Short mmCIF file of C-alpha atoms and ligand atoms in Angstrom, two decimals:
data_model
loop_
_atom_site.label_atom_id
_atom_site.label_comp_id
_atom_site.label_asym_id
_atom_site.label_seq_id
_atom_site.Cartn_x
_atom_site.Cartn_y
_atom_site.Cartn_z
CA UNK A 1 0.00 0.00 0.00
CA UNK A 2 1.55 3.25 -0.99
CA UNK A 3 1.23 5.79 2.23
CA UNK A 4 -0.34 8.73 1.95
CA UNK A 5 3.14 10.78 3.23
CA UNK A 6 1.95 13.68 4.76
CA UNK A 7 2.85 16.99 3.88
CA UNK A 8 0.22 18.42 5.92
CA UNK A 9 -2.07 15.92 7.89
CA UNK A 10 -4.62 14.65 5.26
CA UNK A 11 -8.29 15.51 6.48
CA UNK A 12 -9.74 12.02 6.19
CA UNK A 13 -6.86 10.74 8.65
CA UNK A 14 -8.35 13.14 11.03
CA UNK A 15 -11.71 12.72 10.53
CA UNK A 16 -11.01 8.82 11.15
CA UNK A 17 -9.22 9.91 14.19
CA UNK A 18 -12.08 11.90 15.49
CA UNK A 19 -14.29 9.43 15.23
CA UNK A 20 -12.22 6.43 16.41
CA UNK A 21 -13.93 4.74 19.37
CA UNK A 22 -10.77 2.08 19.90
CA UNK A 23 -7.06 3.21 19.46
CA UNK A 24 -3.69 1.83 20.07
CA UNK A 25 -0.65 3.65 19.93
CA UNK A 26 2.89 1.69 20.13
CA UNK A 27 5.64 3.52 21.02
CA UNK A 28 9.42 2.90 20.62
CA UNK A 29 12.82 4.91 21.65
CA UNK A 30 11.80 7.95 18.49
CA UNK A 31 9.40 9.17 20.88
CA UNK A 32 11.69 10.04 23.55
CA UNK A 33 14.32 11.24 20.89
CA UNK A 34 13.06 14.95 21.79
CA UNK A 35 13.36 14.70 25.41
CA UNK A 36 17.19 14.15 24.93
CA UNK A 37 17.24 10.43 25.29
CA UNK A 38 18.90 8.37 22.52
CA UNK A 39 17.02 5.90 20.80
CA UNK A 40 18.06 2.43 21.14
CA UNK A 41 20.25 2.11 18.19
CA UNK A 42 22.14 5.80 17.73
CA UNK A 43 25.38 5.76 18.56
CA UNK A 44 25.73 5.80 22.50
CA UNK A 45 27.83 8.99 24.02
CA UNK A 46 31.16 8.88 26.38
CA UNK A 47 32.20 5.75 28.43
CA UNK A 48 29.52 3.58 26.40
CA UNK A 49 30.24 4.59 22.87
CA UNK A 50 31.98 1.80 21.83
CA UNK A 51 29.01 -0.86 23.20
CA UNK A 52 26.85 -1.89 20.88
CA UNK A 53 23.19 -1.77 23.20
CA UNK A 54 22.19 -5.06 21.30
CA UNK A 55 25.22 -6.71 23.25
CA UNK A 56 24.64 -5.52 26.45
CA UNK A 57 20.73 -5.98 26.45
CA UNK A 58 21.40 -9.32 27.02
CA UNK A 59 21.49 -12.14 30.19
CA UNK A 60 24.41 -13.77 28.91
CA UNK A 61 25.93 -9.74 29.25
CA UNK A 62 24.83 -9.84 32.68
CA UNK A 63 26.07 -13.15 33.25
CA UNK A 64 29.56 -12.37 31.77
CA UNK A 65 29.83 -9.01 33.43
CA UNK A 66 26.82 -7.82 36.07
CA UNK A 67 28.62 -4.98 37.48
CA UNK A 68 29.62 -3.20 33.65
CA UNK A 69 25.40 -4.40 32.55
CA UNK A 70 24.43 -3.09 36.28
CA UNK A 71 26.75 0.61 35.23
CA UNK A 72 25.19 0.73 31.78
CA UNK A 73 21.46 0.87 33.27
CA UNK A 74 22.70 3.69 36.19
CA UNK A 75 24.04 5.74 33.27
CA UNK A 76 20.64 5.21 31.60
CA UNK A 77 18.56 5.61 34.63
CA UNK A 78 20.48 8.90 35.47
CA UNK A 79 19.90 9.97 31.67
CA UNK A 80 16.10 9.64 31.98
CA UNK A 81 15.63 10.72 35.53
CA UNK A 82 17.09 14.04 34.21
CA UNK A 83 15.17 13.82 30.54
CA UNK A 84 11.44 15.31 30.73
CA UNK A 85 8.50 14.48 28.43
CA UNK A 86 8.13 16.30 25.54
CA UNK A 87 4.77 17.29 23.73
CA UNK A 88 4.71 13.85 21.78
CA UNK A 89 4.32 12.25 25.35
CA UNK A 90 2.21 14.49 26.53
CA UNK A 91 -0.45 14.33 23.26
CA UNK A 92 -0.68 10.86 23.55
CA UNK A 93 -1.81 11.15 27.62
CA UNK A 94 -4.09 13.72 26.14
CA UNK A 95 -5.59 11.45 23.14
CA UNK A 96 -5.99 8.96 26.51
CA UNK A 97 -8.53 11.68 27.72
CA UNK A 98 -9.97 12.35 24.20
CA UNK A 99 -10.82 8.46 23.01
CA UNK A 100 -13.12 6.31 24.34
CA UNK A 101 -10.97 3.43 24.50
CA UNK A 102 -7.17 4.00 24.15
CA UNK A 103 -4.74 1.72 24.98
CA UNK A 104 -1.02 2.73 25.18
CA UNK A 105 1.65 0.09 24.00
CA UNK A 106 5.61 1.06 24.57
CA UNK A 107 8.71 -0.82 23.83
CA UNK A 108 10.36 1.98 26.45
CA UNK A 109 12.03 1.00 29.61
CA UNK A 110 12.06 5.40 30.64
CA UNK A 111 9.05 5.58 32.45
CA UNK A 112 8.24 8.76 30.55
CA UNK A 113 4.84 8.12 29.00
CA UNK A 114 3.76 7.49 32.95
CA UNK A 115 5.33 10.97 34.23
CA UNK A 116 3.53 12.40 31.33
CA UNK A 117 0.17 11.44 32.51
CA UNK A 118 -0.45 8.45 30.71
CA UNK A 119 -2.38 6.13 33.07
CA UNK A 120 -1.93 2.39 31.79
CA UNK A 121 0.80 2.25 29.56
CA UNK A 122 1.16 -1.44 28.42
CA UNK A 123 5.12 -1.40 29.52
CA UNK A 124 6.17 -4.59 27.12
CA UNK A 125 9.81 -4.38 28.08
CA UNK A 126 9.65 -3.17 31.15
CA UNK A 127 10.90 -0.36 33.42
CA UNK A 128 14.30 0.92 33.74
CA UNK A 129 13.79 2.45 36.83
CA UNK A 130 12.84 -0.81 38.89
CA UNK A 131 15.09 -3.60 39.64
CA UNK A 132 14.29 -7.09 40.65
CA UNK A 133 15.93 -10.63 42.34
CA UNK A 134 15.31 -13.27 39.75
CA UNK A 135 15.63 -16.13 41.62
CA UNK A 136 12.42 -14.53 43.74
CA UNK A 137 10.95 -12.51 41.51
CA UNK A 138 10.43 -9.64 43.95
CA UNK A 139 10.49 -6.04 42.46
CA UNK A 140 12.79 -3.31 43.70
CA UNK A 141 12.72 0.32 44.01
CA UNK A 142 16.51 2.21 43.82
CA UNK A 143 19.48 0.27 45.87
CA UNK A 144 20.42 1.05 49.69
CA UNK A 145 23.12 -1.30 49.55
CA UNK A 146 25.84 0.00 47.76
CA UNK A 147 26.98 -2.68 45.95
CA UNK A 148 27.10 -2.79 42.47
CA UNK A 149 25.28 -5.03 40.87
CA UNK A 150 22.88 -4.41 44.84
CA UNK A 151 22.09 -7.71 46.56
CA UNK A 152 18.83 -9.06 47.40
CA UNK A 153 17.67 -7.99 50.76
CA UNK A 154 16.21 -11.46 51.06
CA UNK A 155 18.40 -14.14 48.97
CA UNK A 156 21.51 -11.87 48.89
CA UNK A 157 22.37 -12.44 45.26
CA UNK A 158 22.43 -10.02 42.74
CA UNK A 159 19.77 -7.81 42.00
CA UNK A 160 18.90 -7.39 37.92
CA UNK A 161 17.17 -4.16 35.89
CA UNK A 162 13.33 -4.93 35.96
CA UNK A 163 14.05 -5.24 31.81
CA UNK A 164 13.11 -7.48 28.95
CA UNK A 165 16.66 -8.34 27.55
CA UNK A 166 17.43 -9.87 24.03
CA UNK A 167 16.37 -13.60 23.99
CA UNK A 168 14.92 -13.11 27.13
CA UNK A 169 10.38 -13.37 26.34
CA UNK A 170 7.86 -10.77 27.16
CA UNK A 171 5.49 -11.03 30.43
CA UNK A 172 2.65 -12.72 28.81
CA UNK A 173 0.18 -10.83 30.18
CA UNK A 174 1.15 -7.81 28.92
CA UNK A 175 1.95 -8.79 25.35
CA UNK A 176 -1.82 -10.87 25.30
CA UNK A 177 -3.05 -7.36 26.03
CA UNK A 178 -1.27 -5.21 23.65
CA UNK A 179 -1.80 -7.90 21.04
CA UNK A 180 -5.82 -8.47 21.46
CA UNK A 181 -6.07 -4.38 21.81
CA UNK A 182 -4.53 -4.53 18.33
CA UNK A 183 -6.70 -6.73 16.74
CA UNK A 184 -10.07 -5.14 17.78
CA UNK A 185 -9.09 -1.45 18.08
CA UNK A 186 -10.25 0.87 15.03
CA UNK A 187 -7.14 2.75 14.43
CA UNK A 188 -3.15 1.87 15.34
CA UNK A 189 -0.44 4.38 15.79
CA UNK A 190 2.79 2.92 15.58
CA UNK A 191 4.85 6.32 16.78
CA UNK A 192 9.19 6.30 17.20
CA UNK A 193 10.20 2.53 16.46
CA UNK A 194 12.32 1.16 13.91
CA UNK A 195 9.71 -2.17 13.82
CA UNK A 196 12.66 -4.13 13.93
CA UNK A 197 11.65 -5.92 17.60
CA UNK A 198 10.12 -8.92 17.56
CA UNK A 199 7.03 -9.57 18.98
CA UNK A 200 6.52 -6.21 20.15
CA UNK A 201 6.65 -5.57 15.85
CA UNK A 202 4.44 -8.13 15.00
CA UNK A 203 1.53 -5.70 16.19
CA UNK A 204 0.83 -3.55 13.64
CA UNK A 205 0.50 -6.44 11.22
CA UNK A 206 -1.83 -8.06 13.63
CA UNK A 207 -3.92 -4.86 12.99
CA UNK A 208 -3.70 -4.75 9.50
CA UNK A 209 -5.21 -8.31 9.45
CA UNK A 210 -7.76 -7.14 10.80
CA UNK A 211 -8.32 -3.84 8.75
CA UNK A 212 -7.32 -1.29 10.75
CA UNK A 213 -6.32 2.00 9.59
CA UNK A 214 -2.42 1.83 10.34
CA UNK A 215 -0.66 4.95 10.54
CA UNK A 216 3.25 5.74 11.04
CA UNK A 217 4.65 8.68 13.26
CA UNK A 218 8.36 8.58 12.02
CA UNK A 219 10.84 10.94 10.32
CA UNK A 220 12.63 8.23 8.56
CA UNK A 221 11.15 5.29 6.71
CA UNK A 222 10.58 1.83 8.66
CA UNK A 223 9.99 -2.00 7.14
CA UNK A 224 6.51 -0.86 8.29
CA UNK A 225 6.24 1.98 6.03
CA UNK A 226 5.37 0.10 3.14
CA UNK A 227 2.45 -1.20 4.57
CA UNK A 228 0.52 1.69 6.74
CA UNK A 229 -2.50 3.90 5.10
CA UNK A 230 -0.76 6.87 6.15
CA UNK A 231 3.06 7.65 7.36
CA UNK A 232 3.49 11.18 8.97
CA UNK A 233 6.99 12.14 8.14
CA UNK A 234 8.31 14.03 11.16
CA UNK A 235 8.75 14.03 14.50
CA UNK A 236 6.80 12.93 17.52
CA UNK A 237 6.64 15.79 19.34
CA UNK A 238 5.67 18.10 16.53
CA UNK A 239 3.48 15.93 14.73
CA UNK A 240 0.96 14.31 17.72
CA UNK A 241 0.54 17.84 19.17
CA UNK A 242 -0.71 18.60 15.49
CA UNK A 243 -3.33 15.76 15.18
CA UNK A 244 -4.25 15.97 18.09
CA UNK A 245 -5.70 19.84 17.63
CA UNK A 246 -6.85 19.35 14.26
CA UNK A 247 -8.72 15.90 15.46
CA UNK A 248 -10.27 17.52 19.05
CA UNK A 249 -10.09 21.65 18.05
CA UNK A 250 -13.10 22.72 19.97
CA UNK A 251 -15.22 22.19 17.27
C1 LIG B 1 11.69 -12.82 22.43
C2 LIG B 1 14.68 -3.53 26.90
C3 LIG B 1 11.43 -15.20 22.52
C4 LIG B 1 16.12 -3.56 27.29
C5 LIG B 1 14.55 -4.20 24.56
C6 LIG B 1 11.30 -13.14 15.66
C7 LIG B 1 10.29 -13.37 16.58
C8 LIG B 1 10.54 -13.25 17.94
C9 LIG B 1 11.83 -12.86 18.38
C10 LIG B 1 12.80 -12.64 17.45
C11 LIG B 1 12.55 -12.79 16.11
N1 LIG B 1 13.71 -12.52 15.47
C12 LIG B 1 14.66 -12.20 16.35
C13 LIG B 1 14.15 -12.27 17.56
C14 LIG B 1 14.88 -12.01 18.77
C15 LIG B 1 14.77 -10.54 19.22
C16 LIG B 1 14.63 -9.55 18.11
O1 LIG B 1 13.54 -9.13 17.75
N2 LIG B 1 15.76 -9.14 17.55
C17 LIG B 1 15.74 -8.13 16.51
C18 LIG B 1 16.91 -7.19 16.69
C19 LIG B 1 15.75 -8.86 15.18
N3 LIG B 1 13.63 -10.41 20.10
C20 LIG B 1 13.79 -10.78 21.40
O2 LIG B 1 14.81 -11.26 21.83
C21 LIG B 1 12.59 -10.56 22.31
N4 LIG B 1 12.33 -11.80 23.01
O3 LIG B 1 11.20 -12.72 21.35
O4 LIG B 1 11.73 -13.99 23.19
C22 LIG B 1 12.61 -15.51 21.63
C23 LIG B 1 13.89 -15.49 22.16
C24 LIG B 1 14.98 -15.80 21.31
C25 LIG B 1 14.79 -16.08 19.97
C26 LIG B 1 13.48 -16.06 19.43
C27 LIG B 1 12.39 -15.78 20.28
C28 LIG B 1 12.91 -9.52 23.36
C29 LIG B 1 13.03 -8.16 22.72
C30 LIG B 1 13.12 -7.08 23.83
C31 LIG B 1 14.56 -6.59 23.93
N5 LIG B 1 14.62 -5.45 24.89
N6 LIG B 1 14.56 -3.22 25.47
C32 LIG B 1 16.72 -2.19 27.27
O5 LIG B 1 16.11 -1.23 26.76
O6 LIG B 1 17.85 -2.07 27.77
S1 LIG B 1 14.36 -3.82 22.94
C33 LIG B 1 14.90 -2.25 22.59
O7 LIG B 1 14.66 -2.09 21.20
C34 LIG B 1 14.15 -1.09 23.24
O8 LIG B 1 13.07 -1.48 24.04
C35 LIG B 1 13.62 -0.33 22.02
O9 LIG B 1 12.45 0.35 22.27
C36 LIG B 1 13.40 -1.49 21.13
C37 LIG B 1 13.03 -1.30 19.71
O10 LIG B 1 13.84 -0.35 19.15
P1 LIG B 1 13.11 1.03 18.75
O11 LIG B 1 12.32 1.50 19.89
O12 LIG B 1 12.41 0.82 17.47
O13 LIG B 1 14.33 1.97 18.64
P2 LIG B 1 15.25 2.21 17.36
O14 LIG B 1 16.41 2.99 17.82
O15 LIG B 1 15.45 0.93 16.63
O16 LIG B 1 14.35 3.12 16.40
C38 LIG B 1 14.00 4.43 16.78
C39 LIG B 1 13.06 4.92 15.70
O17 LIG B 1 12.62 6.22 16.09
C40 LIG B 1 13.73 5.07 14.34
O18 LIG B 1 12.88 4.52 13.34
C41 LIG B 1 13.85 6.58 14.16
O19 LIG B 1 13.71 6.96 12.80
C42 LIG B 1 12.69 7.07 14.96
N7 LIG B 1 12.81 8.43 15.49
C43 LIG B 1 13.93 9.13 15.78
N8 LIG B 1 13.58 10.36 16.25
C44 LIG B 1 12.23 10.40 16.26
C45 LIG B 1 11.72 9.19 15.79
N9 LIG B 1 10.41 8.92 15.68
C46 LIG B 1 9.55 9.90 16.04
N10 LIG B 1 9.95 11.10 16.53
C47 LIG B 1 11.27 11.38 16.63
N11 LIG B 1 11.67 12.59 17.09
#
């Protein structure tokens, strides 16, 4: 299907918008871009330029070296504690308010889409900013310890980032929801992501089986591109702000 690439933000796409009683949006690491956090494959800054992400978002990482894995997610925690949401997060906590039934998918570990207001963000990979024991599956807040990776008040071994790593499979529950959301919902947003990440990729095309109206928030083309109704070139934070008025203007 050849996208409608949009110049401006063709009327019908807001029309369908406006009178969408079911959307999903899935979010990846583009949507934070503009709050100052990299996305998940640019080029990482200072002491972690020269690891690939890929490599260290992995158990066997972990495994191999906890306390350099355990350094890597304090760098990235300390990145995003400092980052704020930008307008892109903040119009999709607002189309939250606006639809009847809206359901907010994110590949992001940041937390942002929460601290923007966004009340039940399906969290398929987790959350950065918790940590947990996996040999008791507890859930952590930040470490009193000291010790680097911190030890498990209970067990004593070490604690891990509360993260879905490479080869590692999604909490079941979550991915169910994101994926039956996608199948009945009336219009899917797929917003920031390279679709490269499996299952959390496999959405959109779940939609499209079911004739949904697919459309693509992204400045750069995807493997996805080919196959939405309409790809807005440009970024998140410019672009959602933009439906969003033209969709819910006071009329
Ligand atoms: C699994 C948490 C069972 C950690 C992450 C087929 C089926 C199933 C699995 C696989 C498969 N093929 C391969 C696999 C294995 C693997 C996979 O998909 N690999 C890929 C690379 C091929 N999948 C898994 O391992 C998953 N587990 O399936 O278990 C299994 C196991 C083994 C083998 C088979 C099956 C687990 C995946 C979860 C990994 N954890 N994160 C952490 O963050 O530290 S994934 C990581 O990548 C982040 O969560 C990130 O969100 C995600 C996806 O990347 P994107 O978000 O898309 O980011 P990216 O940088 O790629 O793109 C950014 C986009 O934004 C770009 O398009 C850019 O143009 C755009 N952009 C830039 N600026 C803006 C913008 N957009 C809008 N506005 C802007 N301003």
């Amino acid at each position: 299907m050849n996208p409608a690439s949009a110049r401006g933000i063709p009327q019908d796409l807001i029309e369908a918008l406006r009178d969408a009683e079911r959307v999903v949006a899935l979010t990846g690491s583009g949507i934070s871009a503009e709050s100052g956090v990299l996305t998940f494959r640019e080029a990482q800054t200072g002491l972690w330029e020269c690891y690939d992400p890929q490599q260290l978002a992995t158990p066997e990482a972990f495994e191999r070296n906890p306390r350099l894995v355990w350094e890597w997610y304090e760098w990235r925690r300390r990145l995003v504690t400092e980052a704020e949401p930008n307008p892109g997060h903040l119009a999709l906590a607002e189309l939250e308010r606006r639809v009847p039934n809206f359901t907010l998918v994110t590949q992001n570990v940041d937390g942002l889409h929460r601290r923007a207001g966004s009340r039940d963000a399906i969290e398929l990979h987790g959350n950065i900013l918790r940590a947990r024991c996996p040999a008791e599956e507890i859930v952590l807040g930040p470490d009193q310890t000291g010790a680097v990776p911190p030890l498990c008040p209970n067990c004593g071994g070490p604690l891990r980032p509360d993260v879905v790593w490479f080869g590692e499979t999604l909490p079941s529950a979550a991915l169910e929801a994101a994926s039956e959301a996608a199948r009945g919902c009336d219009l899917f947003l797929s917003i920031g992501t390279s679709s490269l990440v499996y299952p959390a990729a496999a959405l959109p095309y779940e939609a499209l089986e079911n004739g949904v109206i697919i459309v693509e928030v992204n400045p750069a083309e995807t493997s996805l591109t080919p196959h939405v109704d309409y790809a807005l070139r440009g970024g998140a934070a410019k672009v959602l702000p933009e439906l969003l008025r033209k969709a819910f203007l006071p009329l």
